[in-house]
Amino acid sequence: MLFSWLPALIIIVLFLGAALRVLNEYERGVIFRLGRIIQAKGPGLILLIPVIDRMTKVSLRIVTLDVPSQDVITRDNVSIKVNAVVYFRVVDPVRAIVEIEDYMFATSQLAQTTLRSVCGGVELDDILAHRDKINLQVQEILDQQTDPWGIKVSTVELKYVDLPQEMQRAMAKQAEAERERRAKVINAEGEYQAAAKLSEAAAIIGEHPEAIQLRYLQTMREMASESKASTVLPIPLDFFQFHWKTGARQDDAVRAPVSRETSEDA
């Protein structure tokens, strides 16, 4: 009696094995019944009709697509290599299977061509200084092109920009020259501020002559503290003032005859 039911049990087991499918939470199954699409099912346990139904699994997780290095000539005629990474996910499994043959390969090829066209339309300085704008522009173009396929491009990031050795040396020279220019400007500003402070100090000392005596004593103290082996001989400032006044009188005496001769000739 048992052996008479054995073929039926085998057929039932084979039927259930071919009809039952289990899909994970991140998977969806696109069902084709006699070549006509029905719908996307899942996740969990789904039932198929053997021989009649055919299922294609589609993952809804975010896919990381590495865009190979692309040779690009920028708008200012600089040859560079650009690499990027694209993050996208399938939002409509039916369109991802029906509208495009291989959405992974199609998205990869579209990302390469879009990256070349966008980087070729801007200058090198914009690529290096404004990567966020380049990323956003590439992401918007890719998202617009892949929307009919049921794919959402969430992020595009430029990984690196490979510059020729000649361009790297030229940029290094430019950066060095810019630093030297800044150093000279800062030095000139320091000299200007120092001259302004010295003029203010000279004006104060001119109003209070005794200040120069205090400054003279402070300078002597610093000289004595720096080297103990040196000998400092202080000279009164009145001695120098006497020579200054004598020299000023001689200059006035020389100028006076010259002014008289000029007036007589006139």
PDB file of C-alpha atoms in Angstrom:
ATOM      1  CA  MET A   1       0.000   0.000   0.000  1.00  0.00           C
ATOM      2  CA  LEU A   2       2.869   2.370   0.853  1.00  0.00           C
ATOM      3  CA  PHE A   3       4.632   1.710  -2.423  1.00  0.00           C
ATOM      4  CA  SER A   4       1.504   2.650  -4.369  1.00  0.00           C
ATOM      5  CA  TRP A   5       1.613   6.193  -2.873  1.00  0.00           C
ATOM      6  CA  LEU A   6       5.353   6.612  -3.352  1.00  0.00           C
ATOM      7  CA  PRO A   7       5.229   7.970  -6.936  1.00  0.00           C
ATOM      8  CA  ALA A   8       2.586  10.508  -5.930  1.00  0.00           C
ATOM      9  CA  LEU A   9       4.659  11.656  -2.969  1.00  0.00           C
ATOM     10  CA  ILE A  10       7.708  12.060  -5.184  1.00  0.00           C
ATOM     11  CA  ILE A  11       5.696  14.149  -7.651  1.00  0.00           C
ATOM     12  CA  ILE A  12       4.349  16.340  -4.841  1.00  0.00           C
ATOM     13  CA  VAL A  13       7.837  16.894  -3.398  1.00  0.00           C
ATOM     14  CA  LEU A  14       9.243  17.793  -6.807  1.00  0.00           C
ATOM     15  CA  PHE A  15       6.318  20.140  -7.452  1.00  0.00           C
ATOM     16  CA  LEU A  16       6.762  21.920  -4.151  1.00  0.00           C
ATOM     17  CA  GLY A  17      10.525  22.157  -4.720  1.00  0.00           C
ATOM     18  CA  ALA A  18       9.943  23.809  -8.093  1.00  0.00           C
ATOM     19  CA  ALA A  19       7.031  25.985  -6.971  1.00  0.00           C
ATOM     20  CA  LEU A  20       8.189  27.374  -3.638  1.00  0.00           C
ATOM     21  CA  ARG A  21      10.719  30.219  -3.480  1.00  0.00           C
ATOM     22  CA  VAL A  22      12.003  32.201  -0.525  1.00  0.00           C
ATOM     23  CA  LEU A  23      13.153  35.788  -1.043  1.00  0.00           C
ATOM     24  CA  ASN A  24      15.156  37.830   1.447  1.00  0.00           C
ATOM     25  CA  GLU A  25      14.011  41.177   2.766  1.00  0.00           C
ATOM     26  CA  TYR A  26      16.197  43.079   0.274  1.00  0.00           C
ATOM     27  CA  GLU A  27      15.141  40.962  -2.741  1.00  0.00           C
ATOM     28  CA  ARG A  28      12.188  41.101  -5.093  1.00  0.00           C
ATOM     29  CA  GLY A  29      11.164  38.535  -7.663  1.00  0.00           C
ATOM     30  CA  VAL A  30       9.890  39.628 -11.106  1.00  0.00           C
ATOM     31  CA  ILE A  31       7.475  36.910 -12.311  1.00  0.00           C
ATOM     32  CA  PHE A  32       7.006  36.047 -16.013  1.00  0.00           C
ATOM     33  CA  ARG A  33       4.053  33.782 -16.797  1.00  0.00           C
ATOM     34  CA  LEU A  34       4.240  32.348 -20.297  1.00  0.00           C
ATOM     35  CA  GLY A  35       6.476  35.272 -21.245  1.00  0.00           C
ATOM     36  CA  ARG A  36       4.128  37.947 -19.897  1.00  0.00           C
ATOM     37  CA  ILE A  37       5.170  39.891 -16.829  1.00  0.00           C
ATOM     38  CA  ILE A  38       2.815  39.696 -13.840  1.00  0.00           C
ATOM     39  CA  GLN A  39       4.305  41.671 -10.978  1.00  0.00           C
ATOM     40  CA  ALA A  40       7.177  41.814  -8.539  1.00  0.00           C
ATOM     41  CA  LYS A  41       6.693  39.613  -5.488  1.00  0.00           C
ATOM     42  CA  GLY A  42       8.486  39.290  -2.189  1.00  0.00           C
ATOM     43  CA  PRO A  43       9.960  39.243   0.300  1.00  0.00           C
ATOM     44  CA  GLY A  44       9.182  35.949   2.022  1.00  0.00           C
ATOM     45  CA  LEU A  45       7.639  32.754   0.638  1.00  0.00           C
ATOM     46  CA  ILE A  46       6.132  32.891  -2.853  1.00  0.00           C
ATOM     47  CA  LEU A  47       4.488  30.208  -4.998  1.00  0.00           C
ATOM     48  CA  LEU A  48       5.283  29.638  -8.668  1.00  0.00           C
ATOM     49  CA  ILE A  49       3.634  27.419 -11.230  1.00  0.00           C
ATOM     50  CA  PRO A  50       6.318  25.057 -12.513  1.00  0.00           C
ATOM     51  CA  VAL A  51       7.131  25.228 -16.223  1.00  0.00           C
ATOM     52  CA  ILE A  52       4.728  28.154 -16.672  1.00  0.00           C
ATOM     53  CA  ASP A  53       6.258  30.765 -14.350  1.00  0.00           C
ATOM     54  CA  ARG A  54       9.818  32.094 -14.472  1.00  0.00           C
ATOM     55  CA  MET A  55      11.266  34.368 -11.789  1.00  0.00           C
ATOM     56  CA  THR A  56      14.162  36.839 -11.927  1.00  0.00           C
ATOM     57  CA  LYS A  57      15.601  38.067  -8.637  1.00  0.00           C
ATOM     58  CA  VAL A  58      16.468  41.740  -8.210  1.00  0.00           C
ATOM     59  CA  SER A  59      18.361  43.177  -5.237  1.00  0.00           C
ATOM     60  CA  LEU A  60      17.135  46.465  -3.768  1.00  0.00           C
ATOM     61  CA  ARG A  61      20.313  47.198  -1.814  1.00  0.00           C
ATOM     62  CA  ILE A  62      22.588  50.117  -2.677  1.00  0.00           C
ATOM     63  CA  VAL A  63      25.207  49.067  -5.210  1.00  0.00           C
ATOM     64  CA  THR A  64      28.723  50.526  -5.159  1.00  0.00           C
ATOM     65  CA  LEU A  65      29.987  50.948  -8.716  1.00  0.00           C
ATOM     66  CA  ASP A  66      33.659  51.744  -9.267  1.00  0.00           C
ATOM     67  CA  VAL A  67      34.145  53.854 -12.385  1.00  0.00           C
ATOM     68  CA  PRO A  68      37.539  53.065 -13.993  1.00  0.00           C
ATOM     69  CA  SER A  69      40.060  55.815 -14.668  1.00  0.00           C
ATOM     70  CA  GLN A  70      39.020  57.951 -17.612  1.00  0.00           C
ATOM     71  CA  ASP A  71      41.380  59.969 -19.808  1.00  0.00           C
ATOM     72  CA  VAL A  72      39.943  63.480 -19.924  1.00  0.00           C
ATOM     73  CA  ILE A  73      41.063  66.701 -21.599  1.00  0.00           C
ATOM     74  CA  THR A  74      39.733  69.658 -19.646  1.00  0.00           C
ATOM     75  CA  ARG A  75      38.479  72.876 -21.160  1.00  0.00           C
ATOM     76  CA  ASP A  76      41.883  74.532 -20.620  1.00  0.00           C
ATOM     77  CA  ASN A  77      43.579  71.665 -22.572  1.00  0.00           C
ATOM     78  CA  VAL A  78      45.067  69.729 -19.646  1.00  0.00           C
ATOM     79  CA  SER A  79      45.198  65.940 -19.937  1.00  0.00           C
ATOM     80  CA  ILE A  80      44.202  64.198 -16.693  1.00  0.00           C
ATOM     81  CA  LYS A  81      42.860  60.878 -15.437  1.00  0.00           C
ATOM     82  CA  VAL A  82      39.749  60.882 -13.273  1.00  0.00           C
ATOM     83  CA  ASN A  83      38.334  58.043 -11.204  1.00  0.00           C
ATOM     84  CA  ALA A  84      34.977  58.011  -9.409  1.00  0.00           C
ATOM     85  CA  VAL A  85      32.557  55.851  -7.452  1.00  0.00           C
ATOM     86  CA  VAL A  86      28.777  55.743  -7.980  1.00  0.00           C
ATOM     87  CA  TYR A  87      26.155  54.651  -5.434  1.00  0.00           C
ATOM     88  CA  PHE A  88      22.770  53.608  -6.823  1.00  0.00           C
ATOM     89  CA  ARG A  89      19.885  51.259  -6.077  1.00  0.00           C
ATOM     90  CA  VAL A  90      16.932  49.702  -7.899  1.00  0.00           C
ATOM     91  CA  VAL A  91      13.615  51.316  -6.945  1.00  0.00           C
ATOM     92  CA  ASP A  92      11.413  49.628  -9.588  1.00  0.00           C
ATOM     93  CA  PRO A  93      12.373  45.966 -10.185  1.00  0.00           C
ATOM     94  CA  VAL A  94       9.953  45.548 -13.090  1.00  0.00           C
ATOM     95  CA  ARG A  95      11.415  48.397 -15.132  1.00  0.00           C
ATOM     96  CA  ALA A  96      14.973  47.377 -14.221  1.00  0.00           C
ATOM     97  CA  ILE A  97      14.352  43.983 -15.859  1.00  0.00           C
ATOM     98  CA  VAL A  98      12.032  44.956 -18.722  1.00  0.00           C
ATOM     99  CA  GLU A  99      13.427  48.316 -19.871  1.00  0.00           C
ATOM    100  CA  ILE A 100      17.145  47.429 -19.924  1.00  0.00           C
ATOM    101  CA  GLU A 101      18.971  44.186 -20.638  1.00  0.00           C
ATOM    102  CA  ASP A 102      21.717  44.579 -18.007  1.00  0.00           C
ATOM    103  CA  TYR A 103      21.228  47.593 -15.770  1.00  0.00           C
ATOM    104  CA  MET A 104      24.582  47.131 -14.010  1.00  0.00           C
ATOM    105  CA  PHE A 105      26.573  47.242 -17.252  1.00  0.00           C
ATOM    106  CA  ALA A 106      24.425  50.055 -18.665  1.00  0.00           C
ATOM    107  CA  THR A 107      24.860  52.187 -15.556  1.00  0.00           C
ATOM    108  CA  SER A 108      28.611  51.606 -15.590  1.00  0.00           C
ATOM    109  CA  GLN A 109      28.964  52.664 -19.216  1.00  0.00           C
ATOM    110  CA  LEU A 110      26.734  55.686 -18.721  1.00  0.00           C
ATOM    111  CA  ALA A 111      28.751  56.758 -15.660  1.00  0.00           C
ATOM    112  CA  GLN A 112      32.013  56.600 -17.649  1.00  0.00           C
ATOM    113  CA  THR A 113      30.719  58.697 -20.536  1.00  0.00           C
ATOM    114  CA  THR A 114      29.055  61.221 -18.222  1.00  0.00           C
ATOM    115  CA  LEU A 115      32.213  61.605 -16.150  1.00  0.00           C
ATOM    116  CA  ARG A 116      34.280  62.284 -19.278  1.00  0.00           C
ATOM    117  CA  SER A 117      31.812  64.811 -20.691  1.00  0.00           C
ATOM    118  CA  VAL A 118      31.372  66.739 -17.427  1.00  0.00           C
ATOM    119  CA  CYS A 119      35.085  66.912 -16.571  1.00  0.00           C
ATOM    120  CA  GLY A 120      35.909  67.837 -20.172  1.00  0.00           C
ATOM    121  CA  GLY A 121      33.610  70.860 -19.986  1.00  0.00           C
ATOM    122  CA  VAL A 122      35.261  72.532 -16.985  1.00  0.00           C
ATOM    123  CA  GLU A 123      38.731  73.815 -16.196  1.00  0.00           C
ATOM    124  CA  LEU A 124      41.298  72.006 -14.080  1.00  0.00           C
ATOM    125  CA  ASP A 125      41.073  74.514 -11.224  1.00  0.00           C
ATOM    126  CA  ASP A 126      37.321  73.904 -10.949  1.00  0.00           C
ATOM    127  CA  ILE A 127      37.849  70.142 -10.749  1.00  0.00           C
ATOM    128  CA  LEU A 128      40.428  70.494  -7.997  1.00  0.00           C
ATOM    129  CA  ALA A 129      38.720  73.246  -5.992  1.00  0.00           C
ATOM    130  CA  HIS A 130      35.022  72.490  -6.540  1.00  0.00           C
ATOM    131  CA  ARG A 131      34.666  68.727  -6.520  1.00  0.00           C
ATOM    132  CA  ASP A 132      31.300  68.918  -4.822  1.00  0.00           C
ATOM    133  CA  LYS A 133      29.838  70.778  -7.802  1.00  0.00           C
ATOM    134  CA  ILE A 134      31.279  68.236 -10.246  1.00  0.00           C
ATOM    135  CA  ASN A 135      29.882  65.376  -8.138  1.00  0.00           C
ATOM    136  CA  LEU A 136      26.442  66.964  -8.018  1.00  0.00           C
ATOM    137  CA  GLN A 137      26.399  67.629 -11.747  1.00  0.00           C
ATOM    138  CA  VAL A 138      27.377  64.048 -12.626  1.00  0.00           C
ATOM    139  CA  GLN A 139      24.837  62.669 -10.125  1.00  0.00           C
ATOM    140  CA  GLU A 140      21.994  64.733 -11.579  1.00  0.00           C
ATOM    141  CA  ILE A 141      22.765  63.658 -15.144  1.00  0.00           C
ATOM    142  CA  LEU A 142      23.025  59.985 -14.204  1.00  0.00           C
ATOM    143  CA  ASP A 143      19.836  60.088 -12.136  1.00  0.00           C
ATOM    144  CA  GLN A 144      17.945  61.678 -15.018  1.00  0.00           C
ATOM    145  CA  GLN A 145      19.213  59.130 -17.543  1.00  0.00           C
ATOM    146  CA  THR A 146      18.618  56.051 -15.364  1.00  0.00           C
ATOM    147  CA  ASP A 147      15.189  57.066 -14.065  1.00  0.00           C
ATOM    148  CA  PRO A 148      13.350  55.282 -16.959  1.00  0.00           C
ATOM    149  CA  TRP A 149      15.191  52.087 -15.931  1.00  0.00           C
ATOM    150  CA  GLY A 150      13.850  52.218 -12.372  1.00  0.00           C
ATOM    151  CA  ILE A 151      17.251  53.124 -10.896  1.00  0.00           C
ATOM    152  CA  LYS A 152      17.996  55.884  -8.416  1.00  0.00           C
ATOM    153  CA  VAL A 153      21.543  57.312  -8.345  1.00  0.00           C
ATOM    154  CA  SER A 154      22.070  58.663  -4.839  1.00  0.00           C
ATOM    155  CA  THR A 155      25.719  59.754  -4.744  1.00  0.00           C
ATOM    156  CA  VAL A 156      28.693  60.276  -7.053  1.00  0.00           C
ATOM    157  CA  GLU A 157      32.156  60.956  -5.645  1.00  0.00           C
ATOM    158  CA  LEU A 158      35.403  61.696  -7.467  1.00  0.00           C
ATOM    159  CA  LYS A 159      38.033  59.462  -5.904  1.00  0.00           C
ATOM    160  CA  TYR A 160      41.217  61.020  -7.291  1.00  0.00           C
ATOM    161  CA  VAL A 161      42.528  63.190 -10.109  1.00  0.00           C
ATOM    162  CA  ASP A 162      45.807  62.039 -11.658  1.00  0.00           C
ATOM    163  CA  LEU A 163      47.830  64.963 -13.055  1.00  0.00           C
ATOM    164  CA  PRO A 164      50.861  64.749 -15.380  1.00  0.00           C
ATOM    165  CA  GLN A 165      54.282  65.285 -13.822  1.00  0.00           C
ATOM    166  CA  GLU A 166      54.822  68.505 -15.773  1.00  0.00           C
ATOM    167  CA  MET A 167      51.576  69.937 -14.473  1.00  0.00           C
ATOM    168  CA  GLN A 168      52.422  68.929 -10.890  1.00  0.00           C
ATOM    169  CA  ARG A 169      55.777  70.734 -11.124  1.00  0.00           C
ATOM    170  CA  ALA A 170      54.118  73.820 -12.610  1.00  0.00           C
ATOM    171  CA  MET A 171      51.517  73.879  -9.834  1.00  0.00           C
ATOM    172  CA  ALA A 172      54.255  73.462  -7.220  1.00  0.00           C
ATOM    173  CA  LYS A 173      56.141  76.451  -8.677  1.00  0.00           C
ATOM    174  CA  GLN A 174      52.954  78.497  -8.710  1.00  0.00           C
ATOM    175  CA  ALA A 175      52.233  77.653  -5.068  1.00  0.00           C
ATOM    176  CA  GLU A 176      55.821  78.492  -4.083  1.00  0.00           C
ATOM    177  CA  ALA A 177      55.649  81.840  -5.878  1.00  0.00           C
ATOM    178  CA  GLU A 178      52.352  82.619  -4.168  1.00  0.00           C
ATOM    179  CA  ARG A 179      53.869  81.862  -0.754  1.00  0.00           C
ATOM    180  CA  GLU A 180      56.872  84.085  -1.515  1.00  0.00           C
ATOM    181  CA  ARG A 181      54.542  86.898  -2.563  1.00  0.00           C
ATOM    182  CA  ARG A 182      52.596  86.594   0.691  1.00  0.00           C
ATOM    183  CA  ALA A 183      55.839  86.572   2.691  1.00  0.00           C
ATOM    184  CA  LYS A 184      57.044  89.760   0.983  1.00  0.00           C
ATOM    185  CA  VAL A 185      53.711  91.473   1.538  1.00  0.00           C
ATOM    186  CA  ILE A 186      53.700  90.508   5.214  1.00  0.00           C
ATOM    187  CA  ASN A 187      57.306  91.704   5.579  1.00  0.00           C
ATOM    188  CA  ALA A 188      56.459  95.036   3.929  1.00  0.00           C
ATOM    189  CA  GLU A 189      53.449  95.486   6.194  1.00  0.00           C
ATOM    190  CA  GLY A 190      55.645  94.778   9.207  1.00  0.00           C
ATOM    191  CA  GLU A 191      58.202  97.373   8.080  1.00  0.00           C
ATOM    192  CA  TYR A 192      55.424  99.903   7.535  1.00  0.00           C
ATOM    193  CA  GLN A 193      53.969  99.328  10.990  1.00  0.00           C
ATOM    194  CA  ALA A 194      57.442  99.476  12.558  1.00  0.00           C
ATOM    195  CA  ALA A 195      58.176 102.776  10.795  1.00  0.00           C
ATOM    196  CA  ALA A 196      54.863 104.200  12.005  1.00  0.00           C
ATOM    197  CA  LYS A 197      55.629 103.216  15.584  1.00  0.00           C
ATOM    198  CA  LEU A 198      59.168 104.648  15.327  1.00  0.00           C
ATOM    199  CA  SER A 199      57.826 107.948  14.059  1.00  0.00           C
ATOM    200  CA  GLU A 200      55.389 108.070  16.977  1.00  0.00           C
ATOM    201  CA  ALA A 201      58.223 107.265  19.385  1.00  0.00           C
ATOM    202  CA  ALA A 202      60.411 109.986  17.821  1.00  0.00           C
ATOM    203  CA  ALA A 203      57.605 112.508  18.233  1.00  0.00           C
ATOM    204  CA  ILE A 204      57.224 111.609  21.908  1.00  0.00           C
ATOM    205  CA  ILE A 205      60.978 111.783  22.517  1.00  0.00           C
ATOM    206  CA  GLY A 206      61.085 115.167  20.749  1.00  0.00           C
ATOM    207  CA  GLU A 207      58.533 116.525  23.185  1.00  0.00           C
ATOM    208  CA  HIS A 208      60.297 114.949  26.203  1.00  0.00           C
ATOM    209  CA  PRO A 209      64.106 114.950  25.648  1.00  0.00           C
ATOM    210  CA  GLU A 210      64.735 113.196  28.955  1.00  0.00           C
ATOM    211  CA  ALA A 211      63.198 110.052  27.459  1.00  0.00           C
ATOM    212  CA  ILE A 212      66.241 109.537  25.251  1.00  0.00           C
ATOM    213  CA  GLN A 213      68.404 109.475  28.388  1.00  0.00           C
ATOM    214  CA  LEU A 214      66.272 106.688  29.884  1.00  0.00           C
ATOM    215  CA  ARG A 215      66.427 104.749  26.634  1.00  0.00           C
ATOM    216  CA  TYR A 216      70.211 105.196  26.569  1.00  0.00           C
ATOM    217  CA  LEU A 217      70.571 103.774  30.072  1.00  0.00           C
ATOM    218  CA  GLN A 218      68.305 100.838  29.283  1.00  0.00           C
ATOM    219  CA  THR A 219      70.372 100.007  26.187  1.00  0.00           C
ATOM    220  CA  MET A 220      73.563 100.052  28.233  1.00  0.00           C
ATOM    221  CA  ARG A 221      72.001  97.729  30.790  1.00  0.00           C
ATOM    222  CA  GLU A 222      71.053  95.253  28.079  1.00  0.00           C
ATOM    223  CA  MET A 223      74.542  95.346  26.596  1.00  0.00           C
ATOM    224  CA  ALA A 224      76.099  94.697  30.001  1.00  0.00           C
ATOM    225  CA  SER A 225      73.784  91.766  30.749  1.00  0.00           C
ATOM    226  CA  GLU A 226      74.427  90.002  27.425  1.00  0.00           C
ATOM    227  CA  SER A 227      78.189  89.609  27.832  1.00  0.00           C
ATOM    228  CA  LYS A 228      79.949  89.768  31.176  1.00  0.00           C
ATOM    229  CA  ALA A 229      83.406  89.963  29.571  1.00  0.00           C
ATOM    230  CA  SER A 230      82.654  93.199  27.716  1.00  0.00           C
ATOM    231  CA  THR A 231      83.451  96.628  29.111  1.00  0.00           C
ATOM    232  CA  VAL A 232      80.962  99.446  28.613  1.00  0.00           C
ATOM    233  CA  LEU A 233      82.152 103.062  28.796  1.00  0.00           C
ATOM    234  CA  PRO A 234      79.179 105.389  29.160  1.00  0.00           C
ATOM    235  CA  ILE A 235      79.436 108.749  27.397  1.00  0.00           C
ATOM    236  CA  PRO A 236      77.119 111.560  28.418  1.00  0.00           C
ATOM    237  CA  LEU A 237      74.513 112.490  25.896  1.00  0.00           C
ATOM    238  CA  ASP A 238      75.318 116.161  26.388  1.00  0.00           C
ATOM    239  CA  PHE A 239      78.579 115.531  24.514  1.00  0.00           C
ATOM    240  CA  PHE A 240      76.681 114.339  21.462  1.00  0.00           C
ATOM    241  CA  GLN A 241      74.171 117.158  21.777  1.00  0.00           C
ATOM    242  CA  PHE A 242      77.046 119.663  21.754  1.00  0.00           C
ATOM    243  CA  HIS A 243      78.370 118.226  18.485  1.00  0.00           C
ATOM    244  CA  TRP A 244      74.885 118.149  17.003  1.00  0.00           C
ATOM    245  CA  LYS A 245      74.317 121.807  17.854  1.00  0.00           C
ATOM    246  CA  THR A 246      77.779 122.783  16.514  1.00  0.00           C
ATOM    247  CA  GLY A 247      77.146 120.966  13.267  1.00  0.00           C
ATOM    248  CA  ALA A 248      73.735 122.599  12.904  1.00  0.00           C
ATOM    249  CA  ARG A 249      75.288 126.085  13.404  1.00  0.00           C
ATOM    250  CA  GLN A 250      77.937 125.415  10.785  1.00  0.00           C
ATOM    251  CA  ASP A 251      75.290 124.306   8.324  1.00  0.00           C
ATOM    252  CA  ASP A 252      73.302 127.481   8.991  1.00  0.00           C
ATOM    253  CA  ALA A 253      76.450 129.560   8.485  1.00  0.00           C
ATOM    254  CA  VAL A 254      77.128 127.888   5.147  1.00  0.00           C
ATOM    255  CA  ARG A 255      73.567 128.344   3.965  1.00  0.00           C
ATOM    256  CA  ALA A 256      73.443 132.036   4.890  1.00  0.00           C
ATOM    257  CA  PRO A 257      76.106 133.316   2.373  1.00  0.00           C
ATOM    258  CA  VAL A 258      74.617 131.216  -0.353  1.00  0.00           C
ATOM    259  CA  SER A 259      71.201 132.738   0.244  1.00  0.00           C
ATOM    260  CA  ARG A 260      72.712 136.296   0.200  1.00  0.00           C
ATOM    261  CA  GLU A 261      74.523 135.663  -3.098  1.00  0.00           C
ATOM    262  CA  THR A 262      71.336 134.344  -4.608  1.00  0.00           C
ATOM    263  CA  SER A 263      69.366 137.415  -3.505  1.00  0.00           C
ATOM    264  CA  GLU A 264      72.052 139.820  -4.882  1.00  0.00           C
ATOM    265  CA  ASP A 265      72.108 138.040  -8.242  1.00  0.00           C
ATOM    266  CA  ALA A 266      68.339 138.297  -8.389  1.00  0.00           C
TER     267      ALA A 266
END
